[in-house]
Coordinates of C-alpha atoms in Angstrom, one line a residue:
Chain N
X21 CA 62.9 -31.3 56.7
X22 CA 61.9 -34.1 54.2
X23 CA 58.7 -35.0 55.9
X24 CA 56.2 -34.5 53.2
X25 CA 53.8 -37.1 51.7
X26 CA 56.7 -38.6 49.7
X27 CA 59.3 -37.6 52.3
X28 CA 60.2 -41.2 53.0
X29 CA 61.9 -41.4 49.6
X30 CA 65.6 -40.7 49.4
X31 CA 66.7 -37.2 48.3
X32 CA 67.8 -38.7 45.0
X33 CA 64.1 -39.2 44.1
X34 CA 63.5 -35.4 44.4
X35 CA 66.7 -34.8 42.3
X36 CA 65.4 -37.2 39.7
X37 CA 62.1 -35.3 39.5
X38 CA 64.1 -32.1 39.0
X39 CA 66.1 -33.7 36.3
X40 CA 62.9 -34.6 34.4
X41 CA 61.7 -31.0 34.9
X42 CA 65.0 -29.8 33.5
X43 CA 64.6 -32.0 30.4
X44 CA 61.1 -30.6 29.9
X45 CA 62.4 -27.0 30.1
X46 CA 65.2 -27.8 27.6
X47 CA 62.9 -29.6 25.2
X48 CA 60.4 -26.8 25.5
X49 CA 63.0 -24.3 24.5
X50 CA 64.2 -26.5 21.7
X51 CA 60.7 -26.6 20.3
X52 CA 60.7 -22.8 20.3
X53 CA 62.9 -22.9 17.2
X54 CA 59.9 -23.2 14.9
X55 CA 56.5 -21.7 15.1
X56 CA 54.9 -25.1 14.3
X57 CA 56.3 -26.7 17.4
X58 CA 56.5 -23.7 19.7
X59 CA 53.1 -24.0 21.2
X60 CA 53.9 -27.6 22.1
X61 CA 57.2 -26.5 23.5
X62 CA 55.5 -23.9 25.8
X63 CA 53.2 -26.6 27.1
X64 CA 56.1 -29.0 27.7
X65 CA 57.9 -26.3 29.6
X66 CA 54.9 -25.5 31.8
X67 CA 54.6 -29.3 32.4
X68 CA 58.1 -29.3 33.7
X69 CA 57.3 -26.4 36.0
X70 CA 54.2 -28.2 37.4
X71 CA 56.2 -31.4 38.0
X72 CA 59.0 -29.5 39.8
X73 CA 56.5 -27.6 42.1
X74 CA 54.5 -30.8 42.8
X75 CA 57.6 -32.8 43.6
X76 CA 58.8 -30.1 46.0
X77 CA 55.4 -29.8 47.8
X78 CA 55.1 -33.6 48.2
X79 CA 58.6 -34.2 49.3
X80 CA 59.1 -31.5 52.0
X81 CA 56.9 -31.1 55.0
X82 CA 54.6 -28.2 54.5
X83 CA 53.8 -26.7 57.9
X84 CA 51.1 -24.3 56.7
X85 CA 49.4 -26.0 53.7
X86 CA 46.4 -23.7 53.7
X87 CA 48.6 -20.6 53.6
X88 CA 50.6 -22.0 50.8
X89 CA 47.6 -23.0 48.8
X90 CA 46.0 -19.6 49.3
X91 CA 49.1 -17.8 48.1
X92 CA 49.4 -20.1 45.1
X93 CA 45.8 -19.4 44.2
X94 CA 46.2 -15.7 44.6
X95 CA 49.3 -15.6 42.4
X96 CA 47.8 -17.9 39.8
X97 CA 44.6 -15.9 39.6
X98 CA 46.4 -12.5 39.3
X99 CA 48.8 -14.0 36.7
X100 CA 46.0 -15.5 34.6
X101 CA 43.9 -12.3 34.9
X102 CA 46.8 -10.2 33.7
X103 CA 47.6 -12.5 30.8
X104 CA 43.9 -12.7 29.7
X105 CA 43.0 -9.1 30.1
X106 CA 46.0 -7.3 28.6
X107 CA 46.0 -6.2 25.0
X108 CA 48.7 -7.2 22.6
X109 CA 49.8 -3.6 22.4
X110 CA 50.5 -3.6 26.1
X111 CA 52.5 -6.8 25.9
X112 CA 56.0 -5.2 26.4
X113 CA 55.1 -3.7 29.8
X114 CA 53.4 -6.9 30.8
X115 CA 56.5 -9.0 29.9
X116 CA 58.6 -6.4 31.8
X117 CA 56.3 -6.7 34.8
X118 CA 56.5 -10.5 34.9
X119 CA 60.3 -10.3 34.8
X120 CA 60.2 -8.1 37.8
X121 CA 58.1 -10.4 39.9
X122 CA 60.5 -13.3 39.2
X123 CA 63.4 -11.2 40.4
X124 CA 61.5 -9.9 43.4
X125 CA 60.6 -13.4 44.5
X126 CA 64.2 -14.5 44.3
X127 CA 65.2 -11.6 46.6
X128 CA 62.6 -12.5 49.2
X129 CA 63.5 -16.2 49.1
X130 CA 67.2 -15.5 49.6
X131 CA 66.2 -13.2 52.5
X132 CA 63.9 -15.7 54.1
X133 CA 66.5 -18.4 53.8
X134 CA 69.0 -16.2 55.7
X135 CA 66.3 -15.5 58.4
X136 CA 65.6 -19.2 58.8
X137 CA 69.2 -20.4 58.7
X138 CA 70.1 -18.5 61.8
X139 CA 69.7 -19.9 65.3
X140 CA 69.1 -16.8 67.5
X141 CA 70.5 -18.7 70.5
X142 CA 74.0 -19.1 69.0
X143 CA 76.3 -17.0 67.0
X144 CA 77.5 -19.8 64.8
X145 CA 78.8 -18.9 61.4
X146 CA 76.4 -19.3 58.5
X147 CA 79.0 -20.3 56.1
X148 CA 80.6 -18.3 53.3
X149 CA 78.6 -20.0 50.6
X150 CA 75.2 -19.1 51.9
X151 CA 75.9 -15.5 52.7
X152 CA 77.8 -14.9 49.4
X153 CA 75.1 -16.4 47.2
X154 CA 72.3 -14.7 49.2
X155 CA 74.0 -11.3 48.8
X156 CA 74.3 -11.9 45.0
X157 CA 70.8 -13.1 44.7
X158 CA 69.6 -10.2 46.7
X159 CA 71.3 -7.6 44.5
X160 CA 70.4 -9.2 41.2
X161 CA 66.8 -9.9 42.2
X162 CA 66.2 -6.4 43.6
X163 CA 67.7 -4.6 40.6
X164 CA 65.5 -6.8 38.3
X165 CA 62.4 -6.1 40.3
X166 CA 62.8 -2.3 40.6
X167 CA 64.3 -1.9 37.1
X168 CA 61.4 -3.8 35.6
X169 CA 58.9 -1.7 37.5
X170 CA 60.4 1.5 36.0
X171 CA 60.7 -0.1 32.5
X172 CA 57.0 -1.2 32.6
X173 CA 56.1 2.2 33.9
X174 CA 57.9 3.8 30.9
X175 CA 56.3 1.4 28.4
X176 CA 52.9 2.1 29.9
X177 CA 53.4 5.9 29.7
X178 CA 53.4 6.4 33.5
X179 CA 57.1 7.4 33.5
X180 CA 58.6 9.7 30.9
X181 CA 60.4 7.7 28.2
X182 CA 62.7 10.3 26.8
X183 CA 66.4 9.6 27.5
X184 CA 68.1 11.6 30.2
X185 CA 71.8 12.2 30.1
X186 CA 74.2 13.5 32.6
X187 CA 77.0 12.8 34.9
X188 CA 75.1 13.3 38.2
X189 CA 73.0 10.2 37.5
X190 CA 76.1 8.1 36.7
X191 CA 77.7 9.2 40.0
X192 CA 74.5 8.3 41.9
X193 CA 74.3 4.9 40.2
X194 CA 77.9 4.2 41.1
X195 CA 77.3 5.3 44.7
X196 CA 74.2 3.1 45.3
X197 CA 75.8 0.1 43.6
X198 CA 78.8 0.4 45.8
X199 CA 76.6 0.7 48.8
X200 CA 74.8 -2.5 47.9
X201 CA 78.1 -4.3 47.4
X202 CA 79.4 -3.0 50.7
X203 CA 76.3 -4.2 52.6
X204 CA 76.8 -7.5 50.9
X205 CA 80.5 -7.7 52.0
X206 CA 79.5 -6.8 55.5
X207 CA 77.0 -9.6 55.6
X208 CA 79.6 -12.1 54.2
X209 CA 82.3 -11.0 56.7
X210 CA 80.2 -10.6 59.8
X211 CA 78.0 -13.7 59.6
X212 CA 79.7 -15.8 57.0
X213 CA 83.4 -15.5 58.0
X214 CA 83.4 -14.4 61.6
X215 CA 80.1 -15.7 62.7
X216 CA 80.4 -13.3 65.6
X217 CA 77.4 -11.0 65.4
X218 CA 74.0 -12.3 66.5
X219 CA 71.1 -12.2 64.1
X220 CA 69.8 -8.8 65.1
X221 CA 73.1 -7.1 64.1
X222 CA 73.7 -8.5 60.7
X223 CA 70.3 -9.2 59.2
X224 CA 69.6 -5.5 58.6
X225 CA 72.7 -5.6 56.3
X226 CA 70.7 -7.7 53.9
X227 CA 67.8 -5.2 53.9
X228 CA 70.2 -2.4 53.5
X229 CA 71.6 -4.2 50.5
X230 CA 68.1 -4.6 49.1
X231 CA 67.3 -0.9 49.6
X232 CA 70.5 0.2 47.9
X233 CA 70.0 -2.2 45.0
X234 CA 66.4 -1.0 44.7
X235 CA 67.6 2.6 44.2
X236 CA 70.4 1.5 41.9
X237 CA 67.8 -0.5 39.8
X238 CA 65.6 2.6 39.5
X239 CA 68.5 4.9 38.6
X240 CA 69.7 2.4 36.1
X241 CA 66.6 2.1 34.0
X242 CA 65.0 5.6 34.6
X243 CA 67.4 7.5 32.2
X244 CA 67.1 5.0 29.3
X245 CA 65.0 6.2 26.4
X246 CA 62.0 4.3 25.0
X247 CA 63.7 3.1 21.8
X248 CA 66.4 1.3 23.8
X249 CA 63.7 -0.7 25.7
X250 CA 64.2 -3.9 23.6
X251 CA 67.7 -4.0 25.2
X252 CA 66.5 -3.3 28.7
X253 CA 63.7 -5.8 28.6
X254 CA 66.0 -8.5 27.3
X255 CA 68.6 -7.7 29.9
X256 CA 66.0 -7.7 32.8
X257 CA 64.8 -11.1 31.4
X258 CA 68.3 -12.4 31.7
X259 CA 68.7 -11.0 35.2
X260 CA 65.5 -12.6 36.4
X261 CA 67.0 -15.9 35.3
X262 CA 70.3 -15.2 37.0
X263 CA 68.5 -14.2 40.2
X264 CA 66.7 -17.6 40.2
X265 CA 70.0 -19.4 39.5
X266 CA 71.9 -17.7 42.4
X267 CA 68.9 -18.4 44.7
X268 CA 69.4 -22.0 43.6
X269 CA 73.0 -21.8 45.1
X270 CA 71.5 -20.3 48.3
X271 CA 69.0 -23.2 48.6
X272 CA 71.3 -25.8 47.1
X273 CA 68.6 -26.6 44.6
X274 CA 69.6 -28.0 41.2
X275 CA 66.3 -27.2 39.5
X276 CA 66.7 -23.5 40.2
X277 CA 70.3 -23.5 39.0
X278 CA 69.6 -25.2 35.7
X279 CA 66.4 -23.5 34.8
X280 CA 67.6 -20.0 36.0
X281 CA 70.8 -20.3 34.1
X282 CA 69.0 -21.4 30.9
X283 CA 66.9 -18.2 31.1
X284 CA 70.0 -16.1 32.0
X285 CA 71.7 -17.3 28.9
X286 CA 68.7 -16.8 26.7
X287 CA 68.1 -13.2 27.9
X288 CA 71.8 -12.3 27.6
X289 CA 71.9 -13.5 23.9
X290 CA 68.8 -11.5 23.1
X291 CA 70.4 -8.5 24.8
X292 CA 73.5 -8.7 22.6
X293 CA 71.4 -9.4 19.4
X294 CA 69.5 -6.1 20.2
X295 CA 72.7 -4.2 20.9
X296 CA 74.3 -5.5 17.6
X297 CA 71.2 -4.4 15.7
X298 CA 71.9 -0.8 16.9
X299 CA 75.6 -1.1 16.5
X300 CA 76.0 0.0 20.1
X301 CA 77.6 -1.7 23.1
X302 CA 75.6 -2.7 26.2
X303 CA 77.6 -0.2 28.2
X304 CA 76.7 2.5 25.8
X305 CA 73.0 1.7 25.9
X306 CA 72.9 1.6 29.7
X307 CA 75.3 4.3 30.7
X308 CA 76.2 6.2 27.6
X309 CA 74.3 8.6 25.4
X310 CA 73.8 8.7 21.7
X311 CA 76.5 10.7 20.0
X312 CA 75.5 14.3 19.2
X313 CA 73.8 14.7 15.8
X314 CA 75.8 15.5 12.7
X315 CA 76.1 19.1 11.6
X316 CA 73.5 18.7 8.8
X317 CA 70.5 20.9 9.2
X318 CA 67.1 19.3 8.9
X319 CA 65.9 22.2 6.7
X320 CA 68.8 21.9 4.3
X321 CA 67.9 18.3 3.6
X322 CA 64.2 18.5 3.5
X323 CA 63.7 22.0 1.9
X324 CA 62.1 21.6 -1.5
X325 CA 62.9 17.9 -1.6
X326 CA 59.8 16.5 0.0
X327 CA 57.1 14.9 -2.2
X328 CA 53.7 14.5 -0.6
X329 CA 51.4 11.8 -1.8
X330 CA 47.8 10.7 -1.2
X331 CA 46.2 7.3 -0.6
X332 CA 44.8 7.4 -4.2
X333 CA 48.2 7.9 -5.7
X334 CA 49.7 5.2 -3.6
X335 CA 46.9 2.9 -4.6
X336 CA 47.8 3.5 -8.3
X337 CA 51.4 2.7 -7.5
X338 CA 50.4 -0.5 -5.7
X339 CA 48.2 -1.4 -8.6
X340 CA 51.1 -1.5 -10.9
X341 CA 53.4 -3.3 -8.4
X342 CA 54.5 -6.9 -8.5
X343 CA 56.4 -6.9 -5.3
X344 CA 55.6 -4.9 -2.2
X345 CA 57.6 -4.8 1.1
X346 CA 56.0 -3.3 4.2
X347 CA 58.3 -2.0 6.9
X348 CA 56.6 -1.5 10.3
X349 CA 57.9 0.5 13.2
X350 CA 56.9 1.5 16.7
X351 CA 54.4 4.0 15.2
X352 CA 52.4 1.0 14.0
X353 CA 52.2 -0.3 17.5
X354 CA 51.2 3.0 19.0
X355 CA 48.5 3.5 16.4
X356 CA 47.4 -0.1 16.7
X357 CA 47.5 -0.2 12.9
X358 CA 48.6 -3.9 12.6
X359 CA 45.1 -5.1 11.6
X360 CA 44.8 -2.4 8.9
X361 CA 48.3 -3.2 7.7
X362 CA 47.5 -6.9 7.5
X363 CA 44.3 -6.2 5.6
X364 CA 46.2 -4.2 3.1
X365 CA 48.7 -7.0 2.7
X366 CA 45.9 -9.6 2.2
X367 CA 44.2 -7.4 -0.4
X368 CA 47.5 -7.1 -2.4
X369 CA 48.1 -10.8 -2.1
X370 CA 44.7 -11.6 -3.4
X371 CA 45.4 -9.6 -6.6
X372 CA 48.7 -11.6 -7.1
X373 CA 51.1 -9.1 -5.6
X374 CA 54.1 -10.6 -3.7
X375 CA 53.9 -9.0 -0.2
X376 CA 56.5 -9.3 2.5
X377 CA 57.3 -7.6 5.7
X378 CA 60.8 -6.3 6.4
X379 CA 61.3 -6.3 10.2
X380 CA 64.2 -4.6 11.9
X381 CA 65.3 -6.4 15.1
X382 CA 64.9 -3.3 17.3
X383 CA 61.7 -2.0 15.8
X384 CA 59.3 -1.5 18.7
X385 CA 59.8 -1.8 22.4
X386 CA 60.8 -5.4 22.9
X387 CA 62.6 -8.2 20.9
X388 CA 60.2 -9.5 18.3
X389 CA 57.6 -6.8 19.0
X390 CA 56.5 -6.3 15.4
X391 CA 56.4 -10.0 14.7
X392 CA 54.1 -10.5 17.7
X393 CA 51.8 -7.7 16.6
X394 CA 51.6 -8.9 13.0
X395 CA 50.9 -12.5 14.2
X396 CA 48.0 -11.1 16.2
X397 CA 46.7 -9.7 12.9
X398 CA 46.9 -13.1 11.3
X399 CA 50.0 -12.4 9.1
X400 CA 51.7 -15.5 8.0
X401 CA 55.1 -15.8 9.7
X402 CA 56.7 -16.9 6.4
X403 CA 56.0 -13.3 5.2
X404 CA 58.0 -11.7 8.0
X405 CA 61.5 -11.3 6.8
X406 CA 64.6 -10.5 8.9
X407 CA 66.9 -7.6 8.0
X408 CA 69.7 -9.7 6.4
X409 CA 67.3 -11.7 4.2
X410 CA 65.1 -8.8 3.1
X411 CA 67.8 -6.2 2.3
X412 CA 69.1 -7.9 -0.9
X413 CA 65.5 -8.0 -2.2
X414 CA 64.8 -4.3 -2.1
X415 CA 66.3 -3.7 -5.6
X416 CA 63.7 -6.1 -7.0
X417 CA 60.9 -4.4 -5.1
X418 CA 58.4 -2.0 -6.7
X419 CA 57.0 -0.3 -3.7
X420 CA 58.1 -0.2 -0.1
X421 CA 55.6 1.1 2.5
X422 CA 57.3 2.3 5.6
X423 CA 54.8 2.8 8.4
X424 CA 55.7 4.2 11.8
X425 CA 59.4 3.6 11.4
X426 CA 62.2 6.2 11.1
X427 CA 65.7 5.5 12.4
X428 CA 65.7 1.9 11.1
X429 CA 65.4 3.1 7.5
X430 CA 67.8 6.0 7.8
X431 CA 70.4 5.9 5.0
X432 CA 72.8 8.1 7.1
X433 CA 73.7 4.9 9.0
X434 CA 75.4 3.7 5.8
X435 CA 76.3 6.9 4.0
X436 CA 77.4 9.4 6.7
X437 CA 80.3 8.3 8.8
X438 CA 79.8 11.3 11.2
X439 CA 76.2 10.4 11.9
X440 CA 75.3 9.2 15.5
X441 CA 73.8 6.1 14.0
X442 CA 76.7 5.4 11.6
X443 CA 77.3 1.7 11.2
X444 CA 73.8 0.6 12.5
X445 CA 72.3 -2.1 10.3
X446 CA 69.3 -0.5 8.6
X447 CA 66.7 -1.7 6.1
X448 CA 67.9 -0.3 2.8
X449 CA 64.5 0.5 1.5
X450 CA 65.8 3.2 -0.9
X451 CA 67.0 0.5 -3.3
X452 CA 63.3 -0.1 -4.2
X453 CA 61.7 1.6 -7.2
X454 CA 59.5 3.8 -5.0
X455 CA 59.2 4.3 -1.2
X456 CA 56.1 5.4 0.6
X457 CA 56.8 6.8 4.1
X458 CA 53.8 7.0 6.2
X459 CA 54.4 9.3 9.2
X460 CA 52.6 11.9 11.1
X461 CA 55.2 14.6 10.4
X462 CA 58.8 15.1 9.4
X463 CA 59.9 15.1 13.1
X464 CA 63.0 13.1 13.8
X465 CA 63.0 9.7 15.4
X466 CA 64.6 8.6 18.7
X467 CA 68.1 9.4 17.4
X468 CA 67.0 13.1 17.0
X469 CA 68.6 13.3 13.5
X470 CA 67.0 14.1 10.2
X471 CA 66.3 11.2 7.8
X472 CA 67.6 11.9 4.2
X473 CA 65.3 9.0 3.0
X474 CA 62.4 11.4 3.1
X475 CA 64.1 13.7 0.7
X476 CA 65.1 11.0 -1.9
X477 CA 63.7 11.3 -5.4
X478 CA 62.0 7.9 -5.1
X479 CA 60.4 8.7 -1.8
X480 CA 56.9 10.1 -1.2
X481 CA 55.5 11.0 2.1
X482 CA 52.0 9.9 3.1
X483 CA 51.4 12.0 6.2
X484 CA 49.0 10.8 8.8
X485 CA 48.3 8.4 11.7
X486 CA 49.4 4.9 10.7
X487 CA 46.0 3.2 11.3
X488 CA 44.1 5.9 9.5
X489 CA 46.5 6.0 6.5
X490 CA 46.5 2.2 6.2
X491 CA 42.7 2.1 6.4
X492 CA 42.5 4.8 3.7
X493 CA 44.8 2.7 1.5
X494 CA 42.6 -0.3 2.0
X495 CA 39.5 1.8 1.1
X496 CA 41.1 3.2 -2.0
X497 CA 42.2 -0.3 -3.0
X498 CA 38.7 -1.7 -2.5
X499 CA 37.1 1.1 -4.6
X500 CA 39.2 0.1 -7.6
X501 CA 39.0 -3.6 -7.4
Chain T
X16 CA 75.4 -31.2 46.8
X17 CA 78.8 -29.4 46.8
X18 CA 79.4 -25.9 45.5
X19 CA 81.6 -27.3 42.7
X20 CA 78.8 -29.6 41.5
X21 CA 76.4 -26.6 41.5
X22 CA 78.9 -24.5 39.6
X23 CA 79.3 -27.4 37.1
X24 CA 75.6 -27.4 36.5
X25 CA 75.6 -23.6 36.1
X26 CA 78.3 -23.6 33.5
X27 CA 76.9 -26.5 31.5
X28 CA 73.4 -25.0 31.5
X29 CA 74.8 -21.6 30.3
X30 CA 76.4 -23.3 27.3
X31 CA 73.3 -25.3 26.6
X32 CA 71.1 -22.2 26.8
X33 CA 73.4 -20.4 24.4
X34 CA 73.3 -23.2 21.9
X35 CA 69.5 -23.5 22.0
X36 CA 68.6 -19.9 22.0
X37 CA 70.9 -18.9 19.1
X38 CA 68.7 -21.2 16.9
X39 CA 65.5 -19.4 17.7
X40 CA 64.3 -17.1 14.8
X41 CA 63.6 -13.4 15.5
X42 CA 59.9 -14.1 14.7
X43 CA 59.6 -15.9 18.0
X44 CA 61.7 -13.7 20.2
X45 CA 58.7 -12.2 22.1
X46 CA 57.0 -15.6 22.9
X47 CA 60.5 -16.9 23.7
X48 CA 61.1 -14.1 26.2
X49 CA 57.8 -14.5 28.0
X50 CA 58.2 -18.3 28.0
X51 CA 61.8 -18.1 29.3
X52 CA 60.4 -15.5 31.8
X53 CA 57.9 -18.1 33.1
X54 CA 60.8 -20.6 33.5
X55 CA 62.7 -18.0 35.6
X56 CA 59.7 -18.3 37.9
X57 CA 61.3 -21.6 39.0
X58 CA 62.2 -19.6 42.0
X59 CA 58.7 -20.6 43.0
X60 CA 60.2 -23.8 44.3
X61 CA 62.3 -21.9 46.9
X62 CA 59.3 -19.7 47.7
X63 CA 57.1 -22.7 48.3
X64 CA 59.7 -24.1 50.7
X65 CA 60.1 -21.0 52.8
X66 CA 56.4 -20.1 52.7
X67 CA 55.2 -23.6 53.7
X68 CA 58.0 -24.5 56.2
X69 CA 59.3 -21.2 57.4
X70 CA 60.6 -21.6 60.9
X71 CA 60.0 -18.0 61.9
X72 CA 57.1 -15.6 61.3
X73 CA 59.3 -13.3 59.2
X74 CA 60.5 -16.1 56.9
X75 CA 56.9 -17.3 56.4
X76 CA 55.7 -13.8 55.5
X77 CA 58.5 -13.3 53.0
X78 CA 57.8 -16.7 51.6
X79 CA 54.1 -16.0 51.1
X80 CA 54.9 -12.8 49.2
X81 CA 57.5 -14.7 47.2
X82 CA 55.0 -17.4 46.3
X83 CA 52.5 -14.8 45.1
X84 CA 55.0 -13.0 42.9
X85 CA 56.6 -16.2 41.5
X86 CA 53.2 -17.7 40.7
X87 CA 52.1 -14.5 38.9
X88 CA 55.4 -14.8 36.9
X89 CA 54.9 -18.5 36.1
X90 CA 51.2 -18.6 35.3
X91 CA 51.2 -15.2 33.5
X92 CA 54.3 -16.0 31.6
X93 CA 53.2 -19.3 30.2
X94 CA 49.7 -18.0 29.4
X95 CA 50.9 -15.0 27.5
X96 CA 53.3 -17.1 25.5
X97 CA 50.6 -19.6 24.8
X98 CA 48.2 -16.9 23.5
X99 CA 50.9 -15.3 21.4
X100 CA 52.0 -18.7 19.9
X101 CA 48.5 -19.6 19.0
X102 CA 48.3 -16.4 17.0
X103 CA 51.5 -17.4 15.2
X104 CA 49.9 -20.7 14.4
X105 CA 46.7 -19.1 13.1
X106 CA 48.6 -16.8 10.9
X107 CA 50.9 -19.6 9.9
X108 CA 48.1 -21.5 8.3

């Protein structure tokens, strides 16, 4: 098949090109460890991809170059258009969607390889390796594709994002997963081991596998609530890499194996970081449900203990402050308040106040969501502090502004062992001299439990939409300076 | 290439990935994810092969679809990361 422009070269030439591409990917990821080198790393990584594709096209004979060029152009144009036209606030669903496409492509490639590998005239065995890896790639890729579509739909508001709990769904998930595995086993035994059945008889098994895996993927992600999306997005990211790696086994292609596995590992680590940040296991996020709320009544906690404040009062507190920490949550993303928040931070900095951002790992809908939004609003990354490093500083902080966050600042996680979120690492904002909580109402967050922070003596509530409230604070601050 | 060689690559790449990714700060998790996502579009190589050299009509059609999806993944993923990272640099002064 090696009849391309450079097809006269030995196969090791192609392998060497893939090795160089792999080095580019690895160096690209290594450069991601610091914001200063990250842009370069991304370019290096894309260079590796270009090299790998170019080498492949030149080495192998392309029977239909026009068709190939056209499909590359269409894909490239759609990808570029999506990347350019999508707002930062829609980034989680876009990243989710891209994940899905990678997984879907892997499924199709594994299927096409099966179709091509068979000679209709004979019933020769396809070999255990090909059928096994194709079955795995088919399942992983399809679950990634359909799971990602549902996740993106949820993030875009097309599919309801409240968690659904129940046994029925778990039974259905198990059934369809088992069906996908059975179809895979059939494929392996019929065509891989026995090699008895002609193509028409076993190929439908692959498509049955794809259909069952598709339903499993939908059922897997559909019941998961919006606040657990960081875990889901990271997991789907990992799976898109694993799908590519298994497709690499199908095609016996080292570039796919190395690159796919790197991504699989990266996504899996992110997944576990997200789970740890919620003190929940992956199984619990995917199949479990949050424990039922404690017996505390919301009214008992809040009644008579809520202090309401106004932008003017907050402005006075900020005026006297030397150190301010801003804690953003998903509410900031929803209200697109990041620019107003950044403006407030800039104003405070200009008057000599030390301003930092305390960011919880699972704040928002994808890993690093808050950081990406604040970066868009020109916030210095040195100001964005992680949970472990910002927590000890709250006792020396004059004012904490919580905007659009709830569960990640809930003291119940530390103080109430019976709470559903007990043990979850939280931002201990209550150690600060005063806490301003900007929220639309006292309604509970994703966990569905009340937040005793709102009733603390040093907490005042600034009710309102995050963007409007932050803008009001900016205006109040400007009036007096 | 034998299955064992491929498995060796798989295992080594997994450990390497683990070592690199644990060093990446939370700040960069979103661009990391979309960048890594673009890398997973490496499946484009396989798509190109089946689309360009598919021996049957069915394989070619599947291949063309795969090329389109994988290219969206690759181009979109790298571009989104690039835009996000340039914002980090701007903010990073």
